Structure formats: structure tokens, C-alpha cells
Short mmCIF file of C-alpha atoms in Angstrom, two decimals:
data_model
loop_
_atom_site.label_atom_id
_atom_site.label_comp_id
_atom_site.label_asym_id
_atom_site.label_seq_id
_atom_site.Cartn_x
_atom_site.Cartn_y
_atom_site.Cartn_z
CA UNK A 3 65.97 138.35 150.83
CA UNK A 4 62.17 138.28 150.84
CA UNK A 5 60.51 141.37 152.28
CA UNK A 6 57.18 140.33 154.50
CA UNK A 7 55.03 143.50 153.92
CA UNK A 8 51.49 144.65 155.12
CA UNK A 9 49.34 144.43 152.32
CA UNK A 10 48.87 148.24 152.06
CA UNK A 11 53.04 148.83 152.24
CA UNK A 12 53.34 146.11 149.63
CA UNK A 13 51.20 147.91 147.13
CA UNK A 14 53.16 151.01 148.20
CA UNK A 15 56.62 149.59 147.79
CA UNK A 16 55.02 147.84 143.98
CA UNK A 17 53.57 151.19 142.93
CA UNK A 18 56.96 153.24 143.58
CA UNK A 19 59.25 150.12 142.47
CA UNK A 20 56.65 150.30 139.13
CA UNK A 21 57.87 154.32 138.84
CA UNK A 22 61.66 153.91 139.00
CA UNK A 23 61.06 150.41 136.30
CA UNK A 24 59.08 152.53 134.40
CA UNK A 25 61.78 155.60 134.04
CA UNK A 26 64.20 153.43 133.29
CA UNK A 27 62.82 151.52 130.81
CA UNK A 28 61.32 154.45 128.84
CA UNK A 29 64.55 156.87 129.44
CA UNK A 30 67.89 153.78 129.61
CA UNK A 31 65.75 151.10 128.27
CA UNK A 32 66.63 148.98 131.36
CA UNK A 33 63.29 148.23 133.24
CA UNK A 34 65.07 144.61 134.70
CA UNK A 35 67.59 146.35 136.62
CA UNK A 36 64.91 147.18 138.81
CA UNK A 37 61.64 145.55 138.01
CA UNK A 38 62.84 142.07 138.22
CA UNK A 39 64.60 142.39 141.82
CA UNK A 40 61.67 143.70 142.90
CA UNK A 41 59.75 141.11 142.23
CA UNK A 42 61.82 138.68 143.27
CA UNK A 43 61.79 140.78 146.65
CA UNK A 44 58.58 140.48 147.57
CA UNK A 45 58.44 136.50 147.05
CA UNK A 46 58.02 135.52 143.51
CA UNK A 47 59.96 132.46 142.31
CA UNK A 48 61.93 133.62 139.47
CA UNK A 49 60.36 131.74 136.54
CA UNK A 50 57.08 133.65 137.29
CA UNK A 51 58.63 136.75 138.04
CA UNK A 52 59.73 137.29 134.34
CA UNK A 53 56.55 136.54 133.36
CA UNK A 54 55.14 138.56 136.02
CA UNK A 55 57.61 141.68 134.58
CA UNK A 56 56.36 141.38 131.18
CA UNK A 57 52.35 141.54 132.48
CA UNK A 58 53.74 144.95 134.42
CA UNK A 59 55.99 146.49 131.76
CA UNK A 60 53.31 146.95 128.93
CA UNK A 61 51.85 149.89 131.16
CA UNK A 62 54.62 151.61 130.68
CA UNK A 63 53.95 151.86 126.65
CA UNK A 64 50.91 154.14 127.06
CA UNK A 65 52.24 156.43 129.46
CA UNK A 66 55.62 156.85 127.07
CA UNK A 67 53.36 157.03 124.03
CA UNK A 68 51.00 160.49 125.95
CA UNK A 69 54.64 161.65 126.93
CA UNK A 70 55.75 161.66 123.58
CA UNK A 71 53.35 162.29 120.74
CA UNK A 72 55.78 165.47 119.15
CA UNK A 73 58.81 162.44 119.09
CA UNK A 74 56.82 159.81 117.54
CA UNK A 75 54.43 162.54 115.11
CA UNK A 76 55.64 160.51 111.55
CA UNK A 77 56.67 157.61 112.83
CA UNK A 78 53.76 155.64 113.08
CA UNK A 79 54.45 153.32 109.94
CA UNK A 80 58.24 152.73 111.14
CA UNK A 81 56.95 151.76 114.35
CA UNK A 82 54.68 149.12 113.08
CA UNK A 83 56.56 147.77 110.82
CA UNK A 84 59.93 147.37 113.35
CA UNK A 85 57.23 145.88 115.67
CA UNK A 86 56.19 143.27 113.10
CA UNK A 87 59.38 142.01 113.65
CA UNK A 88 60.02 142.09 117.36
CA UNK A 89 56.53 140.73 117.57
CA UNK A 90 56.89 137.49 115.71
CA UNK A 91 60.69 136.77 117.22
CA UNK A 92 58.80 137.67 120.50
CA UNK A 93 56.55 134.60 120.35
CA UNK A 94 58.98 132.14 118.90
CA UNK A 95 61.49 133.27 121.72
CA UNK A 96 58.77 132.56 124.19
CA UNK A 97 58.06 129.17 122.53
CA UNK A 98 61.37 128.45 122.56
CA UNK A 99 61.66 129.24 126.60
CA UNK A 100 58.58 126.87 127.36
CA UNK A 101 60.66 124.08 125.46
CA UNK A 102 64.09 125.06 126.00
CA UNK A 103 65.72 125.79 129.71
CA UNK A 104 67.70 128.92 129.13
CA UNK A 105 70.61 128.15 131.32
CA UNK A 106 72.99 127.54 128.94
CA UNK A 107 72.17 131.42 126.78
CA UNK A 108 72.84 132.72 130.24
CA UNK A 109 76.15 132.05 129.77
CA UNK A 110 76.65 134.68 126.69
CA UNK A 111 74.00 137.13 128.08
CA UNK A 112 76.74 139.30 130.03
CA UNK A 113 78.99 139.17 126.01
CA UNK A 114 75.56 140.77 124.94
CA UNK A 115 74.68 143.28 126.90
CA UNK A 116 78.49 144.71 127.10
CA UNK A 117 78.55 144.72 122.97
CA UNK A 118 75.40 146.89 122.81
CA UNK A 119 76.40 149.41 125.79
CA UNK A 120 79.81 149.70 123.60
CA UNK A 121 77.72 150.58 120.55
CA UNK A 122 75.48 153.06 122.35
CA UNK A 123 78.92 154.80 124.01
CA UNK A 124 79.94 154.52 120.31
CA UNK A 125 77.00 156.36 118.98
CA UNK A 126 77.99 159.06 121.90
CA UNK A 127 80.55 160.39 119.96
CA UNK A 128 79.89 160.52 116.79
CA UNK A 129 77.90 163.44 115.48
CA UNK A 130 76.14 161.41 113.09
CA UNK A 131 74.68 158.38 112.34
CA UNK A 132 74.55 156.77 108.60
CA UNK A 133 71.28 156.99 106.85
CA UNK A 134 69.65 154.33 105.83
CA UNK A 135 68.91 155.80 102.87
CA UNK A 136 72.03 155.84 102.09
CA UNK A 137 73.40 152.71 102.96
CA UNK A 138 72.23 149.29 99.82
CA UNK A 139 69.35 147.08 100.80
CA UNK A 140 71.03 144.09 102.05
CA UNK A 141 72.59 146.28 104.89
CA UNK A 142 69.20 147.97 105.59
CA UNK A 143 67.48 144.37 105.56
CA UNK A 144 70.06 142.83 107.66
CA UNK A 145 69.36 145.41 110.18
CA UNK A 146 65.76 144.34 110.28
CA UNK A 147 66.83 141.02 110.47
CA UNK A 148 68.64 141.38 113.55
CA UNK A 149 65.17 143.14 114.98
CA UNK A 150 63.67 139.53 114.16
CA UNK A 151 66.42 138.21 116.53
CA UNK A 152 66.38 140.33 119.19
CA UNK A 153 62.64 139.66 119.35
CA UNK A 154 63.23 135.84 120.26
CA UNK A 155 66.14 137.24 122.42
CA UNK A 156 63.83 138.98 124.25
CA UNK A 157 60.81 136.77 124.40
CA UNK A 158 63.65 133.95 125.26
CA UNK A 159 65.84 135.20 127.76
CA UNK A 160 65.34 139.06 127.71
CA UNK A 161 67.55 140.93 129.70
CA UNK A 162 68.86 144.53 128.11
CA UNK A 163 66.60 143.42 125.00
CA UNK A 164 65.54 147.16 125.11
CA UNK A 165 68.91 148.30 124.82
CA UNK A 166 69.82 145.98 121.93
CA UNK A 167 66.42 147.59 120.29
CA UNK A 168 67.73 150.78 120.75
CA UNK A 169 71.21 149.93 118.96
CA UNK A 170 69.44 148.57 116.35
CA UNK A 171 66.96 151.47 115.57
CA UNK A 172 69.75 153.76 115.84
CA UNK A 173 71.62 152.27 112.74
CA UNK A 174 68.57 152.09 111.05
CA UNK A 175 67.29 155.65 111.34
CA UNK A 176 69.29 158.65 111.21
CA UNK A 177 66.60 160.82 114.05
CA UNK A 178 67.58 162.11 116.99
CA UNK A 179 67.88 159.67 120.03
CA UNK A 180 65.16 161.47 121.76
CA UNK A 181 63.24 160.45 118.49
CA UNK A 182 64.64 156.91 118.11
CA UNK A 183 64.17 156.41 122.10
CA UNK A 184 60.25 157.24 121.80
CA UNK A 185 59.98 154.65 118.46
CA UNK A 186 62.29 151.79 120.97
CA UNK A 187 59.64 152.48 123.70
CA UNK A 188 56.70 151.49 121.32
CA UNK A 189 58.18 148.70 119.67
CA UNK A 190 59.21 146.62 122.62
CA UNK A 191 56.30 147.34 124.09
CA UNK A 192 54.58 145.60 121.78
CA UNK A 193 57.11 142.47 121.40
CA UNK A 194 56.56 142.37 125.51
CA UNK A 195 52.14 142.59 124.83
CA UNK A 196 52.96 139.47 122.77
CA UNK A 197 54.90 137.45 125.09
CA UNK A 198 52.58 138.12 127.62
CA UNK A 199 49.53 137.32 125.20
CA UNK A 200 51.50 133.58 125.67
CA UNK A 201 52.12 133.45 128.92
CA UNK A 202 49.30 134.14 130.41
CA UNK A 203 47.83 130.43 128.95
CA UNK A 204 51.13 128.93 129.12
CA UNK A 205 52.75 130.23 132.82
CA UNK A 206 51.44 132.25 136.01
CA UNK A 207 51.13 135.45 136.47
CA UNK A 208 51.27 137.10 140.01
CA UNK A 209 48.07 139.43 139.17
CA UNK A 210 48.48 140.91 142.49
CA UNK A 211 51.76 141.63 142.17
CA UNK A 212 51.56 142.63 138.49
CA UNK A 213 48.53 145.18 138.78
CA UNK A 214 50.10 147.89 141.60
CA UNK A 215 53.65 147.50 139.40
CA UNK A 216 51.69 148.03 136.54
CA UNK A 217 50.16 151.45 137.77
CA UNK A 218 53.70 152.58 139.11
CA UNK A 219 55.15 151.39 135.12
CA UNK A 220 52.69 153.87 133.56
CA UNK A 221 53.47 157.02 135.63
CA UNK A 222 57.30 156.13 135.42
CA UNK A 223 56.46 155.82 131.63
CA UNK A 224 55.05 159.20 131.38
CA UNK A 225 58.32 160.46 133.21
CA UNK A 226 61.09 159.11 131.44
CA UNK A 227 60.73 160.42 127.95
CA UNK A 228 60.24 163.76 129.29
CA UNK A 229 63.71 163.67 131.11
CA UNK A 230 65.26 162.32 127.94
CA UNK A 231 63.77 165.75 126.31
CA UNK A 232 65.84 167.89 128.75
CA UNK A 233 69.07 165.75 129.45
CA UNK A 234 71.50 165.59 126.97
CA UNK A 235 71.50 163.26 124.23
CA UNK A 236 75.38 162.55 124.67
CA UNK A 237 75.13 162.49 128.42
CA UNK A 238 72.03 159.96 128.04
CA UNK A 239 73.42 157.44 125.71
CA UNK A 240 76.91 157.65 128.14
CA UNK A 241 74.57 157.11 131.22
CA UNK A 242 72.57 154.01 128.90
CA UNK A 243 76.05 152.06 128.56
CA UNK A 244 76.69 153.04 132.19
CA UNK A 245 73.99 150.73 133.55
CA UNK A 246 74.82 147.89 130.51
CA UNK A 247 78.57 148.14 131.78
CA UNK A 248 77.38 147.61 135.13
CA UNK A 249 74.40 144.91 134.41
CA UNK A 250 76.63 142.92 132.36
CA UNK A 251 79.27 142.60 135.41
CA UNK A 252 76.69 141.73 137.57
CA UNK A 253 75.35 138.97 135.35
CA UNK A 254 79.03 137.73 134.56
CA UNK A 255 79.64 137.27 138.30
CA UNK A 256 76.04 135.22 138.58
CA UNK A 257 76.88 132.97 135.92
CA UNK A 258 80.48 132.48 136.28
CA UNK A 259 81.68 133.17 139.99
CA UNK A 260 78.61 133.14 142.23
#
């Protein structure tokens, strides 16, 4: 259904849409449950609305980065070297999408996003998590390999790609998740600045659209790290394969029974 809004109610209903995206990206690491609906509410064709996401969700990267400065305090050269990675599977995933239709990967999307809300429930109960340190270099590089993938996962297809980040840098750190949440935040943000680096010479972003989301992304990016400081990190990462649980049943049904 396509809302028909008064300009100044449309850049309302964007700015508080941008918010809730933005919390739930920075906190559950699942903007699309709500950014991508909303777009698609207010008109956009589909096709441009992911594109039109990604132009939105880099705002909410500097608001999580002012929220959380004490997390990320020496983590800087982790976080750019995971977002090396994301950042070149990024563009070859977006390549791959302006060659490629990506109707047939929608098929496995739902397998994908169930696997990593298992892992994150998985994470909920144990205590600890194995260091990396600790673990030979093959594992550790194979970890890092699979950061490469999830890039062109992401810049292909993208749904839960935040959540699959956060699996990932879980495994491969041994910090708390309120730690490992704030270092997921910066990293996809920047494998998101590169696909949209792309798209905007390759596809068509909805500016107006984009720019009102974009405001409502940073303040909802500001938010959610500070309610991952106070909530529980059990509770959290319980809540996190919650919404996969429920995202990959709703994306099952779409590909499979609608």
C-alpha cells in the first residue's frame, strides 16, 4: 500500500521511520526490517528503494560512532582493517547486482538469515567466546575471509548483512558485544558508503526521500548504542535472533508461498 502524504507529513513520517531504522540497525543490526518498507510505503519501486536505503543508512554511522567513542577507544585499526574487507566484497557484490538479477539468491536468503540468528542465540549462552589469539591462523584468516563474503552478500542482495557482520566479529574478537556491536556499526557502514559510492552513477537515488530518512538514521544512530549500554548483553543478542527468526519467516513465505 502506497501512503499519499502532504509534503510536510511525508518528511515527518521519513524523519521518525529514519529513527526507529536507525535504532535498529545500530542496537539489532536490522535497519531493513524497517527502512526498506518504508520506503517502499511512500512509493519507491523496489530496485531504487535499496539503493535509496543504502544513501539513508550511512547517517546512521556518525551518530553510532559520537554514541560510542568509550566502545570503539582501541579499536580503530580492527575496524579498518575488517572494513577493508567488507569494502571491496561491497563493490563486487554491487557489480555483481547491476549484472546479475538476484532472484534466484533470494531463494537461500531466509537459510541465511536463520543460521546467523542461531549463532547469535548461540553466543547468548555461552559465557565466553574463543580468542582469536588463541585459535591457528588459517581459522583466524578464514574468518576474515568470510567478512570478504558477506561484503558482496551485502552489496548483492543485503538483507540481515549486519547481523551476519556481527556473527562474524564475534568469533573473531573475544570483547564484549557492546564492544563488538560499536566495531559492526562502523564497518558496515563503510561497506554500505561504498555501495552507494556505485550507485549513485550506476542507479537512482530518491534524494528526497533519502535526505529526511537520512536525518531520522543519525539520531536513531546516536540512540541505539546507548540502549545496548544499559540492556543486557544476553537479553540483546536473544532479542537480535528474535527479529532474524522472524525476518527469515517472513522472507521464506515471500519467496516460497506468496
Amino acid at each position: 500500500m502506497v501512503l499519499h502524504l502532504p509534503l510536510i507529513w511525508k518528511i515527518v513520517y521519513l524523519i521518525l521511520g529514519g529513527v526507529l531504522s536507525g535504532i535498529l540497525s545500530t542496537a539489532a543490526s536490522f535497519a531493513s526490517l524497517a527502512s526498506y518498507p518504508l520506503l517502499l510505503s511512500v512509493g519507491i519501486p523496489p530496485v531504487y528503494a535499496n539503493v535509496t536505503n543504502d544513501a539513508a543508512l550511512i547517517w546512521n554511522v556518525p551518530g553510532a560512532v559520537l554514541s560510542s567513542i568509550r566502545e570503539l577507544h582501541g579499536h580503530w585499526r580492527l575496524v579498518r582493517f575488517y572494513s577493508l574487507f567488507t569494502m571491496v566484497g561491497s563493490a563486487i557484490g554491487c557489480f555483481l547486482l547491476l549484472k546479475f538479477p538476484s532472484g534466484v539468491f533470494e531463494k537461500v536468503v531466509p537459510f541465511f538469515i536463520l543460521t546467523a540468528g542461531a549463532l547469535v542465540y548461540q553466543t547468548s549462552r555461552r559465557k565466553h567466546v574463543e580468542r582469536p589469539q588463541a585459535v591457528n591462523g588459517a581459522k583466524k584468516d578464514l574468518y576474515v575471509l568470510l567478512l570478504l563474503l558477506n561484503g558482496i552478500y551485502g552489496g548483492y542482495f543485503g538483507a540481515a548483512s549486519g547481523i551476519i557482520t556481527l556473527v562474524i566479529l564475534t568469533y573473531l574478537t573475544n570483547e564484549d558485544f557492546v564492544i563488538v556491536n560499536s566495531i559492526k556499526n562502523v564497518v558496515g557502514g563503510f561497506s554500505n558508503l561504498t555501495a552507494l559510492v556505485i550507485y549513485i552513477f550506476a542507479s537512482r537515488i530518491y534524494w528526497d526521500a533519502a535526505i529526511p530518512m537520512a536525518v531520522g538514521m543519525f539520531i536513531g544512530g546516536y540512540i541505539g548504542p546507548k540502549i545496548v549500554r544499559h540492556v543486557p548483553q544476553k537479553a540483546m543478542q536473544q532479542f537480535i535472533a528474535l527479529l532474524a527468526l522472524i525476518q527469515a519467516a517472513y522472507l521464506f513465505w515471500q519467496s516460497y508461498l506468496k
